[in-house]
PDB file of C-alpha atoms and ligand atoms in Angstrom:
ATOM      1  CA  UNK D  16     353.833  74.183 219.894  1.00 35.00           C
ATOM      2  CA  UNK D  17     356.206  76.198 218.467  1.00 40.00           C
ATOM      3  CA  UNK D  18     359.506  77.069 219.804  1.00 38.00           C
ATOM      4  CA  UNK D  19     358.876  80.167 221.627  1.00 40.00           C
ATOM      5  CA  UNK D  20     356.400  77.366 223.269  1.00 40.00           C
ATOM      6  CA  UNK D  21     353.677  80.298 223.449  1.00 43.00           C
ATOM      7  CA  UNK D  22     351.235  77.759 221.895  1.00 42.00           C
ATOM      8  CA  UNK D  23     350.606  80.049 218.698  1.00 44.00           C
ATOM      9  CA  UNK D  24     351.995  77.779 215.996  1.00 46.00           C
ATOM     10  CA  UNK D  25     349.497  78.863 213.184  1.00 50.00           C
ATOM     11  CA  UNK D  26     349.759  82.598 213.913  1.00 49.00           C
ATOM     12  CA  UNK D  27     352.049  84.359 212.172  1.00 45.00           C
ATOM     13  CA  UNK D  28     352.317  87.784 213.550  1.00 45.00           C
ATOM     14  CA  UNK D  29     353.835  90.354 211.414  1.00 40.00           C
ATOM     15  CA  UNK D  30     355.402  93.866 213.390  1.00 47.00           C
ATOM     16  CA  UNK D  31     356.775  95.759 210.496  1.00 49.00           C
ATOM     17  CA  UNK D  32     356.714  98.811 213.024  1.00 50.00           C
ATOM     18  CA  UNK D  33     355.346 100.999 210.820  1.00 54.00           C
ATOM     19  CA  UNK D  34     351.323 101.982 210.787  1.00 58.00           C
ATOM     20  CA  UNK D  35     349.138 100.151 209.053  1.00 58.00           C
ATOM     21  CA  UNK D  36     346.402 101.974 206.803  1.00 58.00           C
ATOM     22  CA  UNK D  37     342.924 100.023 206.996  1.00 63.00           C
ATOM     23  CA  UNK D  38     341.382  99.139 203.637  1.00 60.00           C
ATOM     24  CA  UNK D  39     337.784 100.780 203.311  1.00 59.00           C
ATOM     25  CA  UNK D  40     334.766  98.936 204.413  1.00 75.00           C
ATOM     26  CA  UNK D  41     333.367  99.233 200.665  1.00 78.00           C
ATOM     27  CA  UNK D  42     336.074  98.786 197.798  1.00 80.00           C
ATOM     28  CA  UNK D  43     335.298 102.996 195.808  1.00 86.00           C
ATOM     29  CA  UNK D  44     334.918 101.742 192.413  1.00 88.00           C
ATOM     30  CA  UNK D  45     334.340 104.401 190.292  1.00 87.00           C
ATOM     31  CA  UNK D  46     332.022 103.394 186.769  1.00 87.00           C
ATOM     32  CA  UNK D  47     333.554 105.532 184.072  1.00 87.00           C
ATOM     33  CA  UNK D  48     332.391 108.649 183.191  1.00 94.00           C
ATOM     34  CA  UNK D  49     330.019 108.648 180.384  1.00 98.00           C
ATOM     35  CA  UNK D  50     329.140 111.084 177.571  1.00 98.00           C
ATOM     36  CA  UNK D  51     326.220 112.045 175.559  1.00 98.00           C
ATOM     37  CA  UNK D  52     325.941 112.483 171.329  1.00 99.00           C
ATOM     38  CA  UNK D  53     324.103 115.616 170.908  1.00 99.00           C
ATOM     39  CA  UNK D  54     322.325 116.189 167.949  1.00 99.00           C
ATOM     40  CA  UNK D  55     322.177 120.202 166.282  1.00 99.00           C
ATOM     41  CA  UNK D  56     319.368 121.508 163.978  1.00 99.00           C
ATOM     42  CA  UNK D  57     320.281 123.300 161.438  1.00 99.00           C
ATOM     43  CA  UNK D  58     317.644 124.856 158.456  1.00 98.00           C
ATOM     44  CA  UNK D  59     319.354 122.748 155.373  1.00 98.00           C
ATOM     45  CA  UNK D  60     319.344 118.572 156.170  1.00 99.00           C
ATOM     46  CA  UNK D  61     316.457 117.109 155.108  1.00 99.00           C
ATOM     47  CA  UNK D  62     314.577 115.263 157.470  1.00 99.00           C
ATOM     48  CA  UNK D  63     314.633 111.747 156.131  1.00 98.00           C
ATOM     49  CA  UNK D  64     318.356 112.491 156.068  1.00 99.00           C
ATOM     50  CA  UNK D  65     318.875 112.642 159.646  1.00 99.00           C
ATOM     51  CA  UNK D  66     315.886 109.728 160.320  1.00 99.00           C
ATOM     52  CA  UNK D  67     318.478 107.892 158.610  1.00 99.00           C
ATOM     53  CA  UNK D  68     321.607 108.619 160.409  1.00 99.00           C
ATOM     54  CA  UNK D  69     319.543 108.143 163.787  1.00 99.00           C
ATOM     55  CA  UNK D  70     318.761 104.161 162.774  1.00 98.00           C
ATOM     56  CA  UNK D  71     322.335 103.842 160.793  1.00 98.00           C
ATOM     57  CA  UNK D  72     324.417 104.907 164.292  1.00 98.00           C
ATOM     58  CA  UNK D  73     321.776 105.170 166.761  1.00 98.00           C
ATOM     59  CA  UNK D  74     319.979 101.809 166.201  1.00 98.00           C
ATOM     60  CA  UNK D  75     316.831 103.757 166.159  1.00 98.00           C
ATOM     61  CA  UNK D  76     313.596 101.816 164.636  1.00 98.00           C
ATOM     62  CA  UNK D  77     312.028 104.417 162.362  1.00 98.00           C
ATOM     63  CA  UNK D  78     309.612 105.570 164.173  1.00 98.00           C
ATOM     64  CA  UNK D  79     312.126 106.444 167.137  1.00 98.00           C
ATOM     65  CA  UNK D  80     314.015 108.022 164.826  1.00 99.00           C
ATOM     66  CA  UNK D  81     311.315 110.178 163.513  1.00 98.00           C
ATOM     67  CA  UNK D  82     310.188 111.504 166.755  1.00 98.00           C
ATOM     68  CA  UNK D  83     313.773 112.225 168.441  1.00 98.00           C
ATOM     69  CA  UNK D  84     314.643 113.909 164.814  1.00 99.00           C
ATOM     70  CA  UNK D  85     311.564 116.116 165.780  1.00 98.00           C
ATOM     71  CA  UNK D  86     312.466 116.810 169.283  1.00 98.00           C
ATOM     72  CA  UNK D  87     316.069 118.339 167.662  1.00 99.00           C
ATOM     73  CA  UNK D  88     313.827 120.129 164.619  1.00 98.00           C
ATOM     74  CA  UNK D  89     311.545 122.104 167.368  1.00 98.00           C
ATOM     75  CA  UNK D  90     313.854 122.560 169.970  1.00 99.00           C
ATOM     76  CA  UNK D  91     317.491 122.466 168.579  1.00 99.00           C
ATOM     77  CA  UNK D  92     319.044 119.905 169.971  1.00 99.00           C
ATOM     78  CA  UNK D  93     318.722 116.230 171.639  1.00 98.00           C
ATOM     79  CA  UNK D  94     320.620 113.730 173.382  1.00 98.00           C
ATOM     80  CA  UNK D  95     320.709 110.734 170.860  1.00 98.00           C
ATOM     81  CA  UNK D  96     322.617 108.396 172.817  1.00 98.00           C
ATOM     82  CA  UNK D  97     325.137 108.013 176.223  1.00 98.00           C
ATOM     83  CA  UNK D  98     328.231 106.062 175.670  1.00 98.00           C
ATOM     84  CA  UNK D  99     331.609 105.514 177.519  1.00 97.00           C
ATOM     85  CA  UNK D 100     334.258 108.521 175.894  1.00 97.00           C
ATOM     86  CA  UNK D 101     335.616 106.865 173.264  1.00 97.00           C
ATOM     87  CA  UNK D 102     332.505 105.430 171.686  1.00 98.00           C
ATOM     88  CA  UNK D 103     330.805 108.612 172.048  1.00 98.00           C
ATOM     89  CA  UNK D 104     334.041 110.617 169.728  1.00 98.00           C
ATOM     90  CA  UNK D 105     333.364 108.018 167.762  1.00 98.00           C
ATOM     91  CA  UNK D 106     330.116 107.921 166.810  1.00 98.00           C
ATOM     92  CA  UNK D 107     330.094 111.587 166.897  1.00 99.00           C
ATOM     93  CA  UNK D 108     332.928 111.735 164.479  1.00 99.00           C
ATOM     94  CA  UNK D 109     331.087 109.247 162.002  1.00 98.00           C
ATOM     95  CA  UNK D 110     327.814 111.416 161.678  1.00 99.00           C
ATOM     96  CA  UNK D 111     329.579 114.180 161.153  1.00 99.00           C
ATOM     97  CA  UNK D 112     332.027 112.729 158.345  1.00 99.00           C
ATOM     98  CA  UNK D 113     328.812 110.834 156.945  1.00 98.00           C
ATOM     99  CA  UNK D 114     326.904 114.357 156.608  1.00 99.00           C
ATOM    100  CA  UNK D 115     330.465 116.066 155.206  1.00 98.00           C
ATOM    101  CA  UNK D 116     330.149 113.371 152.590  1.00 98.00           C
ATOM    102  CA  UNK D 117     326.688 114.013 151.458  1.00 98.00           C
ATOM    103  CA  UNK D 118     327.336 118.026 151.781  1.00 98.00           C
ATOM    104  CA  UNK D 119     324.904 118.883 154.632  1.00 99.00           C
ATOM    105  CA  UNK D 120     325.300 120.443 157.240  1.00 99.00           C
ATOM    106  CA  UNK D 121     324.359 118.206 160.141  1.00 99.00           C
ATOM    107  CA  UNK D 122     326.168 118.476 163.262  1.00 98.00           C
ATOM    108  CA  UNK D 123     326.620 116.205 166.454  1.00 99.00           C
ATOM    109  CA  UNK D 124     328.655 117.142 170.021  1.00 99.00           C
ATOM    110  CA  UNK D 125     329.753 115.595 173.017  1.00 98.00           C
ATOM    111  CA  UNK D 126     329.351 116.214 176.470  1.00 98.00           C
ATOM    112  CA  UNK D 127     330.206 114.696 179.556  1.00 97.00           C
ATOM    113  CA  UNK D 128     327.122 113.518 181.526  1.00 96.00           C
ATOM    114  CA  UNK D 129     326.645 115.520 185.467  1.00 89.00           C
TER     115      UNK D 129
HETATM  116  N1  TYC S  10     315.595 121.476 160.512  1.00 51.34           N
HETATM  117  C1  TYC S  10     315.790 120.559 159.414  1.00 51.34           C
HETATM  118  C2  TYC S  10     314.799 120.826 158.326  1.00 51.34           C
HETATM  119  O1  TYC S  10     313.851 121.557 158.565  1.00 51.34           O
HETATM  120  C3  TYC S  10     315.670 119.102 159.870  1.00 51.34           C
HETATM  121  C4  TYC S  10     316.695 118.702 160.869  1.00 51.34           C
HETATM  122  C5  TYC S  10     316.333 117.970 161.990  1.00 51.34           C
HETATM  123  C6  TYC S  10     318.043 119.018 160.687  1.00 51.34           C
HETATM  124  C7  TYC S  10     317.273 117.544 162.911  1.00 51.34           C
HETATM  125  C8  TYC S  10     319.000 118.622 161.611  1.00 51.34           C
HETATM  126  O2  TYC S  10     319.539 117.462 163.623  1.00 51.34           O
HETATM  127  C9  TYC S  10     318.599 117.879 162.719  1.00 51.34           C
HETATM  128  N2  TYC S  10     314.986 120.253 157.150  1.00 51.34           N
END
């Protein structure tokens, strides 16, 4: 018994007089966005040149590669991989430095996924 007497002794009951917000049922926890590495054709990088790239920073096997370096060829552009932001930049940023370097013009994006 406490002393009020009321027989509550393990309740603590707590009046801040102010209203209280309820938490959700379900906790909203968001995933983080993520973003895709879109590859460009151009007319000049060869090929084999871009198969490469594809295994190097795609961990494509070589067949993979060869088909999704087709897919860009024909129809201009393909999604090579979907990554949280920063690893998308920073692959992106890598191809594109890596074809600078060997003077072609090979280009990669970003994009946010819907
Ligand atoms: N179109 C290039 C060629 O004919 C090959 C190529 C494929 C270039 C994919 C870029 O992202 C690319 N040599």
């Amino acid at each position: 018994m406490n002393a009020a007497g009321d027989g509550d002794d393990d309740v603590e009951v707590w009046d801040t007089g102010t209203a209280v917000k309820e938490r959700p049922a379900e906790p909203k926890l968001k995933r983080p966005p993520m973003y895709k590495v879109i590859m460009l054709n151009d007319d000049y990088t060869p090929m084999e040149f871009v198969v490469n790239v594809l295994m190097m920073f795609f961990q494509m096997d070589q067949e993979k590669a060869w088909q999704v370096m087709y897919a860009v060829h024909t129809t201009g552009s393909a999604v090579v991989g979907i990554f949280p932001r920063d690893i998308a930049e920073t692959k992106s940023e890598q191809v594109n430095a890596y074809a600078q370097e060997n003077q072609f013009p090979l280009r990669s994006t970003v994009e946010m996924t819907d």
